[in-house]
CSV table of N, CA and C and ligand atoms in Angstrom, one decimal:
chain,number,residue,atom,x,y,z
A,1,MET,N,0.9,-1.0,0.0
A,1,MET,CA,-0.2,0.1,-0.2
A,1,MET,C,0.8,1.4,0.1
A,2,ALA,N,1.9,1.4,0.8
A,2,ALA,CA,3.1,2.5,1.0
A,2,ALA,C,3.6,2.8,-0.4
A,3,LYS,N,3.6,1.3,-0.8
A,3,LYS,CA,3.8,1.3,-2.3
A,3,LYS,C,3.4,2.2,-3.1
A,4,ILE,N,2.7,2.1,-3.1
A,4,ILE,CA,1.8,3.2,-4.3
A,4,ILE,C,1.5,4.6,-4.3
A,5,THR,N,1.4,4.7,-2.7
A,5,THR,CA,1.0,6.1,-2.5
A,5,THR,C,2.7,7.2,-2.3
A,6,LYS,N,3.3,6.1,-2.1
A,6,LYS,CA,4.9,7.0,-2.3
A,6,LYS,C,5.7,7.0,-3.7
A,7,THR,N,5.0,6.6,-4.8
A,7,THR,CA,5.5,5.9,-5.6
A,7,THR,C,5.6,6.1,-6.9
A,8,GLN,N,4.3,6.4,-6.7
A,8,GLN,CA,3.4,7.2,-8.0
A,8,GLN,C,3.0,5.9,-8.9
A,9,PHE,N,2.9,4.6,-8.1
A,9,PHE,CA,2.9,3.4,-9.0
A,9,PHE,C,1.2,2.9,-9.3
A,10,THR,N,1.0,2.8,-9.7
A,10,THR,CA,-0.5,2.3,-10.6
A,10,THR,C,-0.4,1.1,-10.6
A,11,GLU,N,-1.5,0.2,-9.4
A,11,GLU,CA,-2.0,-0.5,-9.5
A,11,GLU,C,-2.8,-1.3,-10.9
A,12,ALA,N,-2.6,-2.3,-11.2
A,12,ALA,CA,-2.7,-3.0,-12.7
A,12,ALA,C,-4.5,-2.9,-12.4
A,13,PRO,N,-5.3,-2.6,-13.7
A,13,PRO,CA,-6.7,-2.5,-13.8
A,13,PRO,C,-7.6,-4.1,-13.9
A,14,PHE,N,-8.7,-3.0,-12.9
A,14,PHE,CA,-9.2,-4.5,-12.8
A,14,PHE,C,-9.1,-5.4,-11.3
A,15,THR,N,-7.7,-5.3,-11.0
A,15,THR,CA,-7.2,-5.7,-9.7
A,15,THR,C,-7.8,-4.7,-8.2
A,16,GLY,N,-8.5,-3.0,-8.4
A,16,GLY,CA,-8.2,-3.2,-7.2
A,16,GLY,C,-9.8,-3.5,-6.4
A,17,LYS,N,-9.1,-3.5,-4.6
A,17,LYS,CA,-10.6,-4.0,-4.4
A,17,LYS,C,-12.0,-3.4,-3.8
A,18,TYR,N,-11.8,-2.0,-4.4
A,18,TYR,CA,-12.6,-1.4,-4.1
A,18,TYR,C,-13.9,-0.9,-5.7
A,19,LEU,N,-13.0,-1.5,-6.7
A,19,LEU,CA,-13.5,-1.4,-8.5
A,19,LEU,C,-15.0,-1.8,-8.1
A,20,HIS,N,-15.4,-2.3,-7.5
A,20,HIS,CA,-17.2,-3.0,-7.6
A,20,HIS,C,-17.7,-2.4,-6.2
A,21,ASN,N,-17.1,-2.2,-5.5
A,21,ASN,CA,-17.9,-1.7,-4.3
A,21,ASN,C,-19.2,-0.5,-4.6
A,22,LYS,N,-20.2,-0.8,-4.7
A,22,LYS,CA,-21.3,-0.1,-4.9
A,22,LYS,C,-21.7,0.4,-3.1
A,23,GLU,N,-21.3,-0.1,-2.2
A,23,GLU,CA,-22.0,-0.2,-0.9
A,23,GLU,C,-21.7,1.5,0.0
A,24,ALA,N,-22.5,2.8,0.0
A,24,ALA,CA,-22.9,3.4,0.6
A,24,ALA,C,-21.6,4.2,1.8
A,25,GLY,N,-20.6,5.0,1.6
A,25,GLY,CA,-19.8,5.5,2.4
A,25,GLY,C,-18.7,6.4,2.1
A,26,THR,N,-17.9,6.1,2.6
A,26,THR,CA,-16.8,7.5,2.4
A,26,THR,C,-15.8,6.7,2.0
A,27,TYR,N,-14.6,7.4,0.7
A,27,TYR,CA,-13.0,7.1,0.7
A,27,TYR,C,-12.4,8.5,1.5
A,28,ASN,N,-11.5,7.3,2.5
A,28,ASN,CA,-10.4,8.5,3.4
A,28,ASN,C,-9.2,7.8,2.0
A,29,CYS,N,-8.1,8.3,3.1
A,29,CYS,CA,-6.3,8.5,2.5
A,29,CYS,C,-5.6,6.9,3.3
A,30,VAL,N,-5.6,6.6,2.7
A,30,VAL,CA,-5.2,5.2,3.3
A,30,VAL,C,-4.0,5.8,4.4
A,31,GLU,N,-3.6,6.8,3.7
A,31,GLU,CA,-1.6,6.9,4.5
A,31,GLU,C,-2.6,8.0,6.3
A,32,CYS,N,-3.2,9.4,5.7
A,32,CYS,CA,-3.9,9.7,6.8
A,32,CYS,C,-5.0,9.7,7.7
A,33,GLY,N,-5.8,9.5,6.6
A,33,GLY,CA,-7.8,9.1,7.1
A,33,GLY,C,-7.9,10.2,6.7
A,34,HIS,N,-7.6,11.4,5.8
A,34,HIS,CA,-8.4,12.6,5.4
A,34,HIS,C,-9.4,12.4,4.3
A,35,PRO,N,-10.5,12.3,4.5
A,35,PRO,CA,-11.7,12.2,3.7
A,35,PRO,C,-11.6,12.4,2.1
A,36,LEU,N,-12.0,11.8,0.8
A,36,LEU,CA,-11.2,12.1,-0.3
A,36,LEU,C,-12.1,12.6,-1.0
A,37,PHE,N,-13.6,10.9,-1.4
A,37,PHE,CA,-14.5,10.8,-2.3
A,37,PHE,C,-15.7,10.5,-1.5
A,38,SER,N,-16.4,10.5,-1.9
A,38,SER,CA,-17.8,10.2,-1.8
A,38,SER,C,-18.6,8.7,-2.6
A,39,SER,N,-19.0,7.7,-2.0
A,39,SER,CA,-19.5,7.2,-3.0
A,39,SER,C,-20.6,7.6,-3.9
A,40,LYS,N,-21.2,8.8,-3.2
A,40,LYS,CA,-22.3,9.1,-4.1
A,40,LYS,C,-21.4,9.5,-5.2
A,41,THR,N,-20.6,10.3,-5.7
A,41,THR,CA,-20.0,11.0,-7.5
A,41,THR,C,-19.2,9.2,-7.7
A,42,LYS,N,-19.2,8.3,-7.2
A,42,LYS,CA,-18.4,7.2,-7.7
A,42,LYS,C,-18.6,6.6,-9.3
A,43,PHE,N,-18.7,6.4,-10.0
A,43,PHE,CA,-19.1,5.5,-11.1
A,43,PHE,C,-18.3,4.8,-12.3
A,44,ASP,N,-18.5,3.7,-12.4
A,44,ASP,CA,-18.5,2.9,-13.5
A,44,ASP,C,-17.8,3.4,-14.8
A,45,SER,N,-16.7,3.8,-15.1
A,45,SER,CA,-16.1,4.6,-15.9
A,45,SER,C,-15.4,3.2,-16.7
A,46,GLY,N,-15.3,2.3,-16.4
A,46,GLY,CA,-15.0,1.3,-17.5
A,46,GLY,C,-13.4,1.1,-17.6
A,47,SER,N,-12.7,1.8,-16.7
A,47,SER,CA,-11.3,1.9,-17.0
A,47,SER,C,-10.6,0.7,-16.0
A,48,GLY,N,-11.3,0.2,-15.2
A,48,GLY,CA,-10.5,-0.5,-14.5
A,48,GLY,C,-10.1,-0.2,-13.1
A,49,TRP,N,-10.4,1.0,-13.2
A,49,TRP,CA,-10.1,1.8,-11.4
A,49,TRP,C,-10.9,2.7,-11.1
A,50,PRO,N,-11.3,2.1,-9.6
A,50,PRO,CA,-12.6,3.1,-9.0
A,50,PRO,C,-12.7,4.6,-9.8
A,51,SER,N,-13.3,5.0,-9.9
A,51,SER,CA,-13.7,6.2,-10.5
A,51,SER,C,-14.6,7.2,-9.9
A,52,PHE,N,-14.1,8.1,-9.5
A,52,PHE,CA,-15.1,9.1,-9.5
A,52,PHE,C,-15.1,10.5,-10.1
A,53,TYR,N,-16.1,11.4,-9.9
A,53,TYR,CA,-16.0,12.8,-10.6
A,53,TYR,C,-16.5,14.2,-9.8
A,54,ASP,N,-16.5,13.7,-8.6
A,54,ASP,CA,-15.6,15.1,-8.5
A,54,ASP,C,-15.2,14.4,-6.1
A,55,VAL,N,-14.7,15.6,-5.9
A,55,VAL,CA,-14.3,15.2,-4.9
A,55,VAL,C,-15.2,15.6,-3.3
A,56,ILE,N,-14.9,14.9,-2.4
A,56,ILE,CA,-15.9,15.0,-1.5
A,56,ILE,C,-16.2,16.4,-1.0
A,57,LYS,N,-14.9,17.1,-1.3
A,57,LYS,CA,-14.8,18.4,-0.5
A,57,LYS,C,-13.8,18.5,-1.6
A,58,LYS,N,-13.8,20.8,-1.9
A,58,LYS,CA,-12.7,21.3,-2.6
A,58,LYS,C,-11.6,21.2,-1.8
A,59,GLY,N,-10.7,21.5,-2.8
A,59,GLY,CA,-9.7,21.4,-1.5
A,59,GLY,C,-8.6,19.7,-0.9
A,60,ASN,N,-9.4,19.2,-0.1
A,60,ASN,CA,-9.4,18.1,-0.1
A,60,ASN,C,-8.5,16.9,-0.9
A,61,VAL,N,-8.3,17.2,-2.0
A,61,VAL,CA,-6.9,16.9,-2.8
A,61,VAL,C,-6.5,17.5,-3.9
A,62,GLU,N,-5.4,17.8,-4.1
A,62,GLU,CA,-4.7,18.5,-4.7
A,62,GLU,C,-3.7,17.7,-5.7
A,63,THR,N,-3.9,18.7,-7.0
A,63,THR,CA,-3.5,17.8,-8.4
A,63,THR,C,-2.4,18.4,-8.6
A,64,LYS,N,-1.2,18.0,-9.1
A,64,LYS,CA,-0.3,19.2,-9.9
A,64,LYS,C,-0.1,17.8,-11.6
A,65,GLU,N,0.6,18.6,-12.2
A,65,GLU,CA,1.1,17.9,-13.8
A,65,GLU,C,2.1,17.0,-13.5
A,66,ASP,N,1.7,15.8,-13.9
A,66,ASP,CA,2.8,15.3,-14.1
A,66,ASP,C,3.1,14.2,-15.4
A,67,ASN,N,4.1,14.1,-16.0
A,67,ASN,CA,5.1,14.6,-17.4
A,67,ASN,C,5.7,13.6,-17.3
A,68,THR,N,5.2,12.3,-16.7
A,68,THR,CA,6.1,11.3,-16.6
A,68,THR,C,5.6,9.8,-17.6
A,69,LEU,N,6.8,8.5,-18.1
A,69,LEU,CA,6.0,7.8,-18.6
A,69,LEU,C,5.3,8.7,-20.4
A,70,GLY,N,5.9,10.0,-20.3
A,70,GLY,CA,6.0,10.5,-21.8
A,70,GLY,C,4.9,11.3,-22.4
A,71,MET,N,3.6,10.9,-20.7
A,71,MET,CA,1.9,11.2,-20.8
A,71,MET,C,2.1,13.1,-20.5
A,72,ARG,N,0.8,13.4,-21.0
A,72,ARG,CA,0.5,14.7,-20.4
A,72,ARG,C,-0.4,14.4,-19.5
A,73,ARG,N,-0.2,14.0,-17.5
A,73,ARG,CA,-1.5,13.5,-16.5
A,73,ARG,C,-1.5,14.6,-16.0
A,74,THR,N,-2.5,14.5,-15.8
A,74,THR,CA,-2.7,15.9,-13.9
A,74,THR,C,-2.4,14.7,-12.5
A,75,GLU,N,-1.8,14.5,-11.8
A,75,GLU,CA,-1.6,13.6,-10.9
A,75,GLU,C,-2.5,13.6,-9.4
A,76,VAL,N,-3.3,13.1,-9.1
A,76,VAL,CA,-4.0,13.3,-7.6
A,76,VAL,C,-3.4,13.5,-6.5
A,77,VAL,N,-3.1,14.1,-4.9
A,77,VAL,CA,-3.1,13.9,-3.9
A,77,VAL,C,-3.5,14.4,-3.6
A,78,CYS,N,-3.2,13.9,-1.9
A,78,CYS,CA,-3.7,13.8,-0.2
A,78,CYS,C,-3.7,15.8,-0.1
A,79,ALA,N,-4.3,16.2,-0.3
A,79,ALA,CA,-3.8,17.6,0.5
A,79,ALA,C,-3.5,17.9,1.1
A,80,ASN,N,-3.7,16.2,2.5
A,80,ASN,CA,-3.3,16.4,3.8
A,80,ASN,C,-2.3,16.0,3.8
A,81,CYS,N,-1.3,15.3,3.3
A,81,CYS,CA,-0.1,14.2,3.2
A,81,CYS,C,0.6,14.5,1.9
A,82,GLY,N,-0.4,14.4,1.2
A,82,GLY,CA,0.6,14.5,-0.3
A,82,GLY,C,0.8,12.9,-0.8
A,83,ALA,N,0.0,12.0,0.0
A,83,ALA,CA,0.0,10.6,-0.9
A,83,ALA,C,-0.6,11.1,-2.3
A,84,HIS,N,0.9,10.1,-3.3
A,84,HIS,CA,0.1,9.8,-4.3
A,84,HIS,C,-1.8,8.7,-4.9
A,85,LEU,N,-2.4,9.5,-5.4
A,85,LEU,CA,-3.2,8.8,-5.4
A,85,LEU,C,-3.9,8.4,-6.7
A,86,GLY,N,-3.9,8.7,-7.4
A,86,GLY,CA,-4.0,8.3,-8.9
A,86,GLY,C,-4.2,9.7,-9.9
A,87,HIS,N,-4.8,9.6,-10.5
A,87,HIS,CA,-5.1,10.6,-11.4
A,87,HIS,C,-6.3,11.2,-12.3
A,88,VAL,N,-6.1,12.9,-12.7
A,88,VAL,CA,-7.7,13.2,-13.3
A,88,VAL,C,-7.6,13.4,-14.7
A,89,PHE,N,-9.0,12.9,-15.1
A,89,PHE,CA,-9.1,13.5,-16.5
A,89,PHE,C,-9.8,13.6,-16.9
A,90,PRO,N,-9.9,14.2,-18.4
A,90,PRO,CA,-11.3,15.5,-18.8
A,90,PRO,C,-12.9,14.3,-19.3
A,91,ASP,N,-12.3,13.4,-19.2
A,91,ASP,CA,-13.8,13.0,-20.0
A,91,ASP,C,-13.8,11.7,-18.9
A,92,GLY,N,-14.7,12.7,-17.8
A,92,GLY,CA,-16.0,11.9,-17.1
A,92,GLY,C,-17.4,12.1,-17.5
A,93,PRO,N,-18.1,11.9,-16.6
A,93,PRO,CA,-19.7,12.1,-17.2
A,93,PRO,C,-20.0,13.5,-17.5
A,94,GLN,N,-20.1,14.2,-19.0
A,94,GLN,CA,-20.7,15.5,-19.2
A,94,GLN,C,-21.8,16.3,-18.4
A,95,ASP,N,-22.9,15.6,-17.6
A,95,ASP,CA,-24.3,16.5,-17.2
A,95,ASP,C,-23.2,16.4,-15.8
A,96,LYS,N,-22.3,16.0,-14.7
A,96,LYS,CA,-21.8,16.4,-14.3
A,96,LYS,C,-20.9,17.1,-14.1
A,97,THR,N,-19.4,16.9,-13.4
A,97,THR,CA,-18.2,17.7,-13.8
A,97,THR,C,-17.2,17.7,-14.8
A,98,GLY,N,-18.2,16.6,-16.0
A,98,GLY,CA,-17.6,16.0,-16.8
A,98,GLY,C,-15.8,16.4,-16.5
A,99,LEU,N,-15.6,15.7,-15.4
A,99,LEU,CA,-13.6,14.7,-14.8
A,99,LEU,C,-13.8,13.5,-14.7
A,100,ARG,N,-13.0,12.9,-14.1
A,100,ARG,CA,-12.8,11.7,-14.0
A,100,ARG,C,-11.7,11.2,-13.2
A,101,TYR,N,-11.5,11.1,-11.7
A,101,TYR,CA,-11.0,11.0,-10.9
A,101,TYR,C,-10.5,9.6,-11.3
A,102,CYS,N,-9.5,9.1,-10.9
A,102,CYS,CA,-9.1,7.3,-11.3
A,102,CYS,C,-7.9,7.3,-10.2
A,103,ILE,N,-9.1,6.7,-9.7
A,103,ILE,CA,-8.1,6.2,-8.3
A,103,ILE,C,-7.8,5.0,-8.2
A,104,ASN,N,-6.1,5.2,-7.3
A,104,ASN,CA,-6.3,3.6,-6.7
A,104,ASN,C,-6.5,2.9,-5.8
A,105,SER,N,-7.0,1.7,-6.3
A,105,SER,CA,-7.9,1.4,-4.2
A,105,SER,C,-7.1,1.4,-3.5
A,106,ALA,N,-5.6,1.3,-3.3
A,106,ALA,CA,-5.0,0.9,-2.9
A,106,ALA,C,-4.0,2.1,-2.2
A,107,ALA,N,-5.1,3.0,-2.4
A,107,ALA,CA,-4.7,5.0,-1.8
A,107,ALA,C,-5.6,4.9,-1.2
A,108,LEU,N,-6.6,4.0,-1.5
A,108,LEU,CA,-8.0,4.1,-0.5
A,108,LEU,C,-8.2,3.3,0.3
A,109,ASN,N,-8.8,3.7,1.5
A,109,ASN,CA,-9.2,3.4,2.6
A,109,ASN,C,-11.2,3.8,3.0
A,110,PHE,N,-12.0,2.5,2.8
A,110,PHE,CA,-13.6,2.8,2.6
A,110,PHE,C,-14.0,2.7,3.8
A,111,LYS,N,-15.0,3.9,4.1
A,111,LYS,CA,-15.3,3.9,5.7
A,111,LYS,C,-16.3,3.5,5.6
A,112,LYS,N,-17.7,2.4,5.4
A,112,LYS,CA,-19.5,2.6,5.2
A,112,LYS,C,-19.7,3.6,6.6
A,113,SER,N,-20.9,4.5,5.4
A,113,SER,CA,-21.7,5.0,6.3
A,113,SER,C,-22.7,4.3,6.8
A,114,SER,N,-23.1,4.7,8.3
A,114,SER,CA,-23.9,3.7,9.2
A,114,SER,C,-25.5,4.5,9.2
B,201,ZN,ZN1,-3.4,11.7,3.4
């Protein structure tokens, strides 16, 4: 787990434990417990990684430009501890935010809402 959040490693698609999680709750940072995403904005993007069209609260994640692997992407990190979470792409649901936060399951800790 720490490996992914510290080294920008991306887990293999369709392997993450939260990919098909449809329970209601909150996805928190695995490193520091900071709330990052809500199950309400989770959608099935078909990409093989848990996808969200919005963050749980503005400012809870930070984005930065990532030009590794010869691609221009936008990296998503935890605003509280800087853990690498995944990437955000501009091909999300157009009727929502138009964004797709593509997040590694291993960077998240799901807390079921009671
Ligand atoms: Zn964190």
